[in-house]
PDB file of C-alpha atoms in Angstrom:
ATOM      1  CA  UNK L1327       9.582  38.915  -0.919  1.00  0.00           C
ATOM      2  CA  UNK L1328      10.155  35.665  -2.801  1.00  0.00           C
ATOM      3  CA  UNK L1329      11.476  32.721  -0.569  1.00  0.00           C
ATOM      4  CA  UNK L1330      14.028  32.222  -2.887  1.00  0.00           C
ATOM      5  CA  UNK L1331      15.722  34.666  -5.127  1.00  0.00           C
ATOM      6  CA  UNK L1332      18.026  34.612  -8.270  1.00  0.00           C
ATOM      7  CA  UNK L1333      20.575  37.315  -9.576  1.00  0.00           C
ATOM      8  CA  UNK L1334      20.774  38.117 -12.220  1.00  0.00           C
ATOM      9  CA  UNK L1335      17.179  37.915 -13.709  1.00  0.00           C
ATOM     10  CA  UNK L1336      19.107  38.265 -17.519  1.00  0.00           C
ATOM     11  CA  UNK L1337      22.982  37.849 -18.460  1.00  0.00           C
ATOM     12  CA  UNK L1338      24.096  37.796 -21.961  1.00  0.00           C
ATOM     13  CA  UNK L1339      27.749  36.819 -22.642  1.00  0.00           C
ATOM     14  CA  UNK L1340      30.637  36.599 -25.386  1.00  0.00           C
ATOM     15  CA  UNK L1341      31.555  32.715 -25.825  1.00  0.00           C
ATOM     16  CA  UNK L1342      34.334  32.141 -23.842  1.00  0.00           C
ATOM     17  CA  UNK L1343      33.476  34.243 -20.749  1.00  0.00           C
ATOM     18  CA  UNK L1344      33.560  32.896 -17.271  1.00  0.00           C
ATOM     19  CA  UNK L1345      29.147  33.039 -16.028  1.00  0.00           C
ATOM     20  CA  UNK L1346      28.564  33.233 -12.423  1.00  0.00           C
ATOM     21  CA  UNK L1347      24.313  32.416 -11.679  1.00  0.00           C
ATOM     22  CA  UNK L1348      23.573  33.498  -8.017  1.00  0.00           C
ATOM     23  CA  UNK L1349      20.549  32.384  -5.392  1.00  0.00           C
ATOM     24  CA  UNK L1350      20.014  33.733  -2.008  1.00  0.00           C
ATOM     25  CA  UNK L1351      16.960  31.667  -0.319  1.00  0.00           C
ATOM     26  CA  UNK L1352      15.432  32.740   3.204  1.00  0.00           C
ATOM     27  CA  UNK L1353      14.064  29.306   4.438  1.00  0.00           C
ATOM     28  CA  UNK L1354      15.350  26.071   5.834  1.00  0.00           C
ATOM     29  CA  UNK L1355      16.840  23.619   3.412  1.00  0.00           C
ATOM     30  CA  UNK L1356      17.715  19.986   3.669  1.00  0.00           C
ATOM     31  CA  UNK L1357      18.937  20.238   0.105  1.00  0.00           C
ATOM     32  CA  UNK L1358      19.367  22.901  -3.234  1.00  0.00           C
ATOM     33  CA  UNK L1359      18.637  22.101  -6.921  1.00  0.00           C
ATOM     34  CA  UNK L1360      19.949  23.915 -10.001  1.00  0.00           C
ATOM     35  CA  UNK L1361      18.014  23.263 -13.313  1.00  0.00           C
ATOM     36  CA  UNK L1362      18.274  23.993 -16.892  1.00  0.00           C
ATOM     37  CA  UNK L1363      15.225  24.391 -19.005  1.00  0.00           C
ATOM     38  CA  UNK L1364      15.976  25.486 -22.434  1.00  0.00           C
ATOM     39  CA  UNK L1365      13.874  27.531 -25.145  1.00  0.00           C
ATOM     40  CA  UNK L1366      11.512  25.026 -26.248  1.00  0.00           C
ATOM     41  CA  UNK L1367      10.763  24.119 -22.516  1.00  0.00           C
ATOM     42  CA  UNK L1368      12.624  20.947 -21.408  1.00  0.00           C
ATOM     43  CA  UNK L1369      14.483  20.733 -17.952  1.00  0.00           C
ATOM     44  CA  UNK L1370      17.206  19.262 -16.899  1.00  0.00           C
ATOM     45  CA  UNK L1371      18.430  18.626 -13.401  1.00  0.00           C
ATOM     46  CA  UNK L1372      22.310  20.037 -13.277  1.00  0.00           C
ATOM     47  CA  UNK L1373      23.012  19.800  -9.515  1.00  0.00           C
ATOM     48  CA  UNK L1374      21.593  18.748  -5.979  1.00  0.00           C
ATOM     49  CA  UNK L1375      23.631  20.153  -3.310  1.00  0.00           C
ATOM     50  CA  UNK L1376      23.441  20.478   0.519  1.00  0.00           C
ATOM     51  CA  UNK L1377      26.650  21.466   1.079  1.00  0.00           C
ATOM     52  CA  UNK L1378      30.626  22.359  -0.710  1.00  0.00           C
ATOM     53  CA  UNK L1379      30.779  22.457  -4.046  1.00  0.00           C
ATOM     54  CA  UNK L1380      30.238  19.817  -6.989  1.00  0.00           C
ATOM     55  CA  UNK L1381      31.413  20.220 -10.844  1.00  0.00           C
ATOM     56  CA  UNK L1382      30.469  18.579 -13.720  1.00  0.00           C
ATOM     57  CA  UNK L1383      32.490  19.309 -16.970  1.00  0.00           C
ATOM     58  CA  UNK L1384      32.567  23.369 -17.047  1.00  0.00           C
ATOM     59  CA  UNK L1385      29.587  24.050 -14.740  1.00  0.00           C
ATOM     60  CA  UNK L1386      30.290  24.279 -10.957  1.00  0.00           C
ATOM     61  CA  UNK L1387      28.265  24.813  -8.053  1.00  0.00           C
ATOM     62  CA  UNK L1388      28.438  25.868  -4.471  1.00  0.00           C
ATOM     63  CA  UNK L1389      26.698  26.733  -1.744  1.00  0.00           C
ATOM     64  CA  UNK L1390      26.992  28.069   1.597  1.00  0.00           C
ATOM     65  CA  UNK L1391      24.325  27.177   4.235  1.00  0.00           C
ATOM     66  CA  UNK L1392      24.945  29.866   7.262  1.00  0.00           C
ATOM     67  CA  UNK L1393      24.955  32.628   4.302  1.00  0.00           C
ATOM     68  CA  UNK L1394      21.646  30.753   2.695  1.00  0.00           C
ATOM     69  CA  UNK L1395      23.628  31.008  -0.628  1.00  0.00           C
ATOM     70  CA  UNK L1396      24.476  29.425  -3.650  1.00  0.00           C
ATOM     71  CA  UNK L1397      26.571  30.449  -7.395  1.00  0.00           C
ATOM     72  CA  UNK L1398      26.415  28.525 -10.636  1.00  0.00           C
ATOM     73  CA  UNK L1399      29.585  29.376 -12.487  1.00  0.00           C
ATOM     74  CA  UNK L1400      30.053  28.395 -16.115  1.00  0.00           C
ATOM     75  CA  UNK L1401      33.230  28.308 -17.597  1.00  0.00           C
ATOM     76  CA  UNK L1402      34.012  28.900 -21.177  1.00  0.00           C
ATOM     77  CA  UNK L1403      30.939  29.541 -22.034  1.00  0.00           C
ATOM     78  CA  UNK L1404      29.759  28.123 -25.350  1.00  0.00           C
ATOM     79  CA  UNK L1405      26.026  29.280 -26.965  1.00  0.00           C
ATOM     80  CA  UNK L1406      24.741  25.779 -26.629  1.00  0.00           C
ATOM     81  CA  UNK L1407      24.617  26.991 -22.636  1.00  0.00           C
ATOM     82  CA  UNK L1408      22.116  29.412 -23.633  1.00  0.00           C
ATOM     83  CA  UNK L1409      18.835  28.841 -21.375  1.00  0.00           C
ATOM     84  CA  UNK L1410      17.369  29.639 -18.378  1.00  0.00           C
ATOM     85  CA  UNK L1411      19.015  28.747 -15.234  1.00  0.00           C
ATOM     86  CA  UNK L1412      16.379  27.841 -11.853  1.00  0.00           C
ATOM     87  CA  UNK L1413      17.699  27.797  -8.944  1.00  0.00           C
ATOM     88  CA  UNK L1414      15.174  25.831  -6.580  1.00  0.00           C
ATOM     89  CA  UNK L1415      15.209  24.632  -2.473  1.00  0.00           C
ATOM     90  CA  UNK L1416      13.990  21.340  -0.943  1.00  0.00           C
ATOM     91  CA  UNK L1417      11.527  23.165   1.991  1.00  0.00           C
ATOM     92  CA  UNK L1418       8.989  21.458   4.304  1.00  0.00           C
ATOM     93  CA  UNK L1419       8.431  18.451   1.364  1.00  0.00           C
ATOM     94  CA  UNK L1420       8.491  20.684  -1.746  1.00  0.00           C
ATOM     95  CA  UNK L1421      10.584  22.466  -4.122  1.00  0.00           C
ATOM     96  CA  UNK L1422      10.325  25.815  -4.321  1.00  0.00           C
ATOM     97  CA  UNK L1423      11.783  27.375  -6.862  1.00  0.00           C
ATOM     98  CA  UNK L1424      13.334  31.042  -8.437  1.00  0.00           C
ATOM     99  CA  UNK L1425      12.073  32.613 -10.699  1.00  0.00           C
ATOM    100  CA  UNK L1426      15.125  31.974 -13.176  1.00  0.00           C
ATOM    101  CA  UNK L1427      18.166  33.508 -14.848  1.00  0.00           C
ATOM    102  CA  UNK L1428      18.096  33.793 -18.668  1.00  0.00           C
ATOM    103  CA  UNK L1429      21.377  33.222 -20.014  1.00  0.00           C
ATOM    104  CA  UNK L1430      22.193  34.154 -23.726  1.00  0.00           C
ATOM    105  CA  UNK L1431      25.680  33.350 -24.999  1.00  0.00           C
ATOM    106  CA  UNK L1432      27.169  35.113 -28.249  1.00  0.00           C
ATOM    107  CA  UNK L1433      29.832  33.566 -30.667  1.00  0.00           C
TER     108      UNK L1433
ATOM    109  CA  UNK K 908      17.193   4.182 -20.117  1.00  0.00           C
ATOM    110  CA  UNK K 909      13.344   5.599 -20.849  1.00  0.00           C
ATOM    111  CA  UNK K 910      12.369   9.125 -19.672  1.00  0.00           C
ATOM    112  CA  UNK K 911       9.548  10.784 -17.507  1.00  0.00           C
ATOM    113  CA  UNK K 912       7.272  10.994 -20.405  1.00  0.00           C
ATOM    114  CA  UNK K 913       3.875  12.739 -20.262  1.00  0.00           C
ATOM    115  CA  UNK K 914       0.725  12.844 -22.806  1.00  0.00           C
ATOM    116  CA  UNK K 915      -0.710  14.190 -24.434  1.00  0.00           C
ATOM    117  CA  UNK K 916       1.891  16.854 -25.530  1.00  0.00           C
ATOM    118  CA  UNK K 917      -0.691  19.845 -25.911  1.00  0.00           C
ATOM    119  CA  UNK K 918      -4.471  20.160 -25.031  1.00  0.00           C
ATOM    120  CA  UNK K 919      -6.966  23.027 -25.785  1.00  0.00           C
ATOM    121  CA  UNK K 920      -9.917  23.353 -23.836  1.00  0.00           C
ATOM    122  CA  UNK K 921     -12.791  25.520 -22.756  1.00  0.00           C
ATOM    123  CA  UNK K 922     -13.675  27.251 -19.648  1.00  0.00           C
ATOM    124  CA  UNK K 923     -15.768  24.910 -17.207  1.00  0.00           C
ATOM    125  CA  UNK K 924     -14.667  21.871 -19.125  1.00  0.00           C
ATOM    126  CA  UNK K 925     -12.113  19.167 -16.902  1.00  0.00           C
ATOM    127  CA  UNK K 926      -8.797  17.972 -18.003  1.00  0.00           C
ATOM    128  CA  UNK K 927      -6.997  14.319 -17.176  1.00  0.00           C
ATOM    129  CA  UNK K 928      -3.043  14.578 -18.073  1.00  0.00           C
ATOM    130  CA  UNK K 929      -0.959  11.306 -17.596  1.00  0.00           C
ATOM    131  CA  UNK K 930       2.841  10.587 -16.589  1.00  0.00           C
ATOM    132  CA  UNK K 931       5.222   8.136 -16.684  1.00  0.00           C
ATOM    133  CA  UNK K 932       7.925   7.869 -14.567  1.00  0.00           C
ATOM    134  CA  UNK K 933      11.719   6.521 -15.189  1.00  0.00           C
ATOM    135  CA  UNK K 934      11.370   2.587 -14.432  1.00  0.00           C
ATOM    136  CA  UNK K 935      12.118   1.931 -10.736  1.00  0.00           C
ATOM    137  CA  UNK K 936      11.433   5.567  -9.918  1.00  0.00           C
ATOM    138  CA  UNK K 937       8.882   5.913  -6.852  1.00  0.00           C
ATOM    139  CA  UNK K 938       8.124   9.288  -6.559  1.00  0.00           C
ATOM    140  CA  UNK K 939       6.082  11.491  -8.861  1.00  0.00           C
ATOM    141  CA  UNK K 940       5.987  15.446  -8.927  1.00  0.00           C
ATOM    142  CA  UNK K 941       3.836  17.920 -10.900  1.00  0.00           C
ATOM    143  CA  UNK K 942       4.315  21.822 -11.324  1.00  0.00           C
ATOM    144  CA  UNK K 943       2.540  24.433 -12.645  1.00  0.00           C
ATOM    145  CA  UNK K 944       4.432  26.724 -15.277  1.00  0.00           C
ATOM    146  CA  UNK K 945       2.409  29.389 -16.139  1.00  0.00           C
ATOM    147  CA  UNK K 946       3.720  31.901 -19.136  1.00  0.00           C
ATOM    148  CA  UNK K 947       6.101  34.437 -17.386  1.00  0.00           C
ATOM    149  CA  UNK K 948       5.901  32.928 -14.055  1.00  0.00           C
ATOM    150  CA  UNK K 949       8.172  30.689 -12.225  1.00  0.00           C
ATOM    151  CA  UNK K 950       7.689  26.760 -11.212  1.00  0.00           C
ATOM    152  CA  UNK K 951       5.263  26.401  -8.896  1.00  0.00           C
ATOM    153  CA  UNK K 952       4.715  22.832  -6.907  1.00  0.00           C
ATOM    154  CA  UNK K 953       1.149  21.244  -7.462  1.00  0.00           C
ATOM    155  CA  UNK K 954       1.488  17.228  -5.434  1.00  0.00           C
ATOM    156  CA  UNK K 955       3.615  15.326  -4.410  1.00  0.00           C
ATOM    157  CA  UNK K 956       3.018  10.970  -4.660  1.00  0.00           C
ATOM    158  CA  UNK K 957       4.977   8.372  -3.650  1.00  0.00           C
ATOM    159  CA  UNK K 958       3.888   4.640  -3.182  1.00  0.00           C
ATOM    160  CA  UNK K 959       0.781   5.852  -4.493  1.00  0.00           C
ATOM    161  CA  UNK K 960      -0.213   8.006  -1.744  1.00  0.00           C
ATOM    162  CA  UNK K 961      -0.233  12.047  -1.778  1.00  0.00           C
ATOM    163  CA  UNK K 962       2.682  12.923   0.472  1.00  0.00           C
ATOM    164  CA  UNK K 963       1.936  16.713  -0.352  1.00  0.00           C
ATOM    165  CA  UNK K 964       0.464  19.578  -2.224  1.00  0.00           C
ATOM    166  CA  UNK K 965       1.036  23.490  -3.237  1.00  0.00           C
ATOM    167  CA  UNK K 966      -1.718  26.385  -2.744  1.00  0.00           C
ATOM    168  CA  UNK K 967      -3.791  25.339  -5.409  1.00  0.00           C
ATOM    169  CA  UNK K 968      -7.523  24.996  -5.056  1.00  0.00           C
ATOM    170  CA  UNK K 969      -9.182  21.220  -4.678  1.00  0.00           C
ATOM    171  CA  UNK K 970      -9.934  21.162  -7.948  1.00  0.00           C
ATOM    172  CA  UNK K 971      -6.855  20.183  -9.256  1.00  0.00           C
ATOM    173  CA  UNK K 972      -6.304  16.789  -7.604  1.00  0.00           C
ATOM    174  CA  UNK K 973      -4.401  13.637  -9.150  1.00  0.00           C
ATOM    175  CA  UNK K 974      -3.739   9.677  -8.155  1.00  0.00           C
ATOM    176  CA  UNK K 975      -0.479   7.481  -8.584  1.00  0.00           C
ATOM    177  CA  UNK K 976      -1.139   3.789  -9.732  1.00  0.00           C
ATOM    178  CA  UNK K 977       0.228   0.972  -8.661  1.00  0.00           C
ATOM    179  CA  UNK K 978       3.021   0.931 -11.650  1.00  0.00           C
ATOM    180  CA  UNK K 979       4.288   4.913 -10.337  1.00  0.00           C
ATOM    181  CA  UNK K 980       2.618   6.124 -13.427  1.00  0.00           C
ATOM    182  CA  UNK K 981       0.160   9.347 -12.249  1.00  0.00           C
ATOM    183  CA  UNK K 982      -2.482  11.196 -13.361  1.00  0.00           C
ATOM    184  CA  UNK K 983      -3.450  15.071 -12.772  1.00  0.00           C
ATOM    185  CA  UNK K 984      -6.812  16.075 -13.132  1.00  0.00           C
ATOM    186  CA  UNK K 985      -8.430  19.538 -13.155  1.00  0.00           C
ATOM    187  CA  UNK K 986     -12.154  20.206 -12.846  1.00  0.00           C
ATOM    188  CA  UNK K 987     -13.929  23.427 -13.532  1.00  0.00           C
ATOM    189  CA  UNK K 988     -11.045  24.763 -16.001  1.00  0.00           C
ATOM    190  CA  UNK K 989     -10.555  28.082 -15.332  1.00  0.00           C
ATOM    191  CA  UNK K 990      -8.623  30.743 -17.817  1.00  0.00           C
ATOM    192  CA  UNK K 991      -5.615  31.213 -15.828  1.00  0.00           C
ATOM    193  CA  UNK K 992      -5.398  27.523 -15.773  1.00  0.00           C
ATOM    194  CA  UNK K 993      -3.719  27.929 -19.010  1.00  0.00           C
ATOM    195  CA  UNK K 994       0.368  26.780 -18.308  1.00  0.00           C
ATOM    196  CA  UNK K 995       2.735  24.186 -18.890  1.00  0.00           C
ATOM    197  CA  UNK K 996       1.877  21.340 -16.619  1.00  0.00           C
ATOM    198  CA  UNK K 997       5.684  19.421 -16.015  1.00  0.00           C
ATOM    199  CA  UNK K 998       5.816  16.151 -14.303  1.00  0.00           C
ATOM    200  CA  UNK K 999       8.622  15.126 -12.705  1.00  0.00           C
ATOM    201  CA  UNK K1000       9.949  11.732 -10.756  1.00  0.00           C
ATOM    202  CA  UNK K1001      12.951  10.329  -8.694  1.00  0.00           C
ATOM    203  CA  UNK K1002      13.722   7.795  -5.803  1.00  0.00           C
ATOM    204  CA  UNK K1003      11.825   8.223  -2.701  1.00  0.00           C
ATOM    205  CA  UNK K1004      12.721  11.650  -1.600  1.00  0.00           C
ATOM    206  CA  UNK K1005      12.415  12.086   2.378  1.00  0.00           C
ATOM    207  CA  UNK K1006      14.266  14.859   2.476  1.00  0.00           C
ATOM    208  CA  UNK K1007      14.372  16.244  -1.242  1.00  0.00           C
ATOM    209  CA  UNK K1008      18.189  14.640  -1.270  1.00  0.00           C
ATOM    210  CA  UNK K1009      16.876  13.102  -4.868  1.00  0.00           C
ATOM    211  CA  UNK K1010      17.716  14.930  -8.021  1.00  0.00           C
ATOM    212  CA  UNK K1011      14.164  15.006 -10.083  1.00  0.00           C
ATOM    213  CA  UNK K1012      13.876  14.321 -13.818  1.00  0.00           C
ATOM    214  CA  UNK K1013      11.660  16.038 -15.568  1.00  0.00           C
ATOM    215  CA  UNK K1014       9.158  14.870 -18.336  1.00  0.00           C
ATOM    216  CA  UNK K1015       8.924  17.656 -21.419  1.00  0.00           C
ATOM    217  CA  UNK K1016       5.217  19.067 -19.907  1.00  0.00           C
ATOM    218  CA  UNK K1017       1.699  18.959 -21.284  1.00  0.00           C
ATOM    219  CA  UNK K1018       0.691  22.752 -22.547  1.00  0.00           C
ATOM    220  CA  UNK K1019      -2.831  23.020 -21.443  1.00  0.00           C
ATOM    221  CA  UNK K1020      -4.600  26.188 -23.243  1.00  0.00           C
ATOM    222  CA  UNK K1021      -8.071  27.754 -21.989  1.00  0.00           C
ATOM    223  CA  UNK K1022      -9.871  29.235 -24.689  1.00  0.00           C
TER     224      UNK K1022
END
């Protein structure tokens, strides 16, 4: 069983629709990362988190440590959000990481 | 505000032959990361260097080792290339990272192909 684990593995949307990303880890964390990395390969750092809730534009995140759990929720979805969501956990001086959500949005 | 870059951008090589691919971190930025992305499988963690020292490294074999200068920049090499070797090798930096509270940013990867 993976350490850390993302649901679901593929979600494809109408624009507009509200996108929840989630990741259930089994390990300690001092902190969780949620990434970006879009088709031709590039990745962006969206959140670090190690505890609430943070929001940027329409993205949000939260997590809840005794549950070892953590959503992504997009809002309004647009296209341009299509990519491939990673959901990764700062363990015993490393990242480990899911193995991804691929999001594809629809006008 | 310059970002992690890495060269070269894409490298063929043959089995048994080594490899040297070089990153640069964002300016001021102390730690250095590389990953392993191998086609259909997830992120994996490589090493870990900050002040020029390994702090750690993933279950990969010895022959993938690497070295942080005294300017942050880094180097991974692999010896002995191998055909699953063939991945996406992403660097990454940020401020020192004790306790991975230190969002990383992430170069755009050298694609490393085994023939």
């Amino acid at each position: 069983k993976n350490e850390v684990e993302q649901s679901p593995q593929n979600l494809t949307a109408q624009e507009g629709e509200f996108i929840t990303i989630n990741c259930s880890y089994s390990v300690g964390i001092s902190a969780l990362h949620w990434l970006q990395q879009h088709p031709g390969g590039g990745i962006v750092s969206l959140f670090m988190l190690s505890s609430g809730k943070k929001k940027h534009g329409r993205l949000i995140a939260t997590i809840n440590i005794q549950e070892k759990h953590s959503s992504l929720h997009i809002t309004a979805s647009h296209p341009r959000d299509s990519a491939v969501y990673i959901c990764a956990v700062w363990n015993t001086d490393k990242l480990i990481f899911g193995t991804g959500t691929r999001l594809q949005v629809f006008p | 505000e310059a970002g992690v870059t890495q060269s070269p951008t894409h490298l063929i090589k043959t089995r048994g032959q080594q490899v040297t691919l070089r990153c640069s971190p964002i300016s001021g930025h102390t730690s250095v990361y590389w990953y392993q992305q191998a086609l259909g499988l997830g992120l994996q963690f490589l090493l870990w260097y900050d002040e020029g020292e390994e702090r750690n490294r993933g279950n990969f074999p010895p022959r993938f080792s690497g070295r942080q200068f005294p300017n942050y920049s880094s180097e991974l090499n692999v010896n002995a290339l191998e055909l699953e070797d063939s991945a996406r090798y992403l660097c990454a930096s940020s401020w020192r990272a004790g306790s991975g509270n230190q969002p990383q940013h992430f170069g755009d990867g050298t694609r490393l192909s085994i023939l």
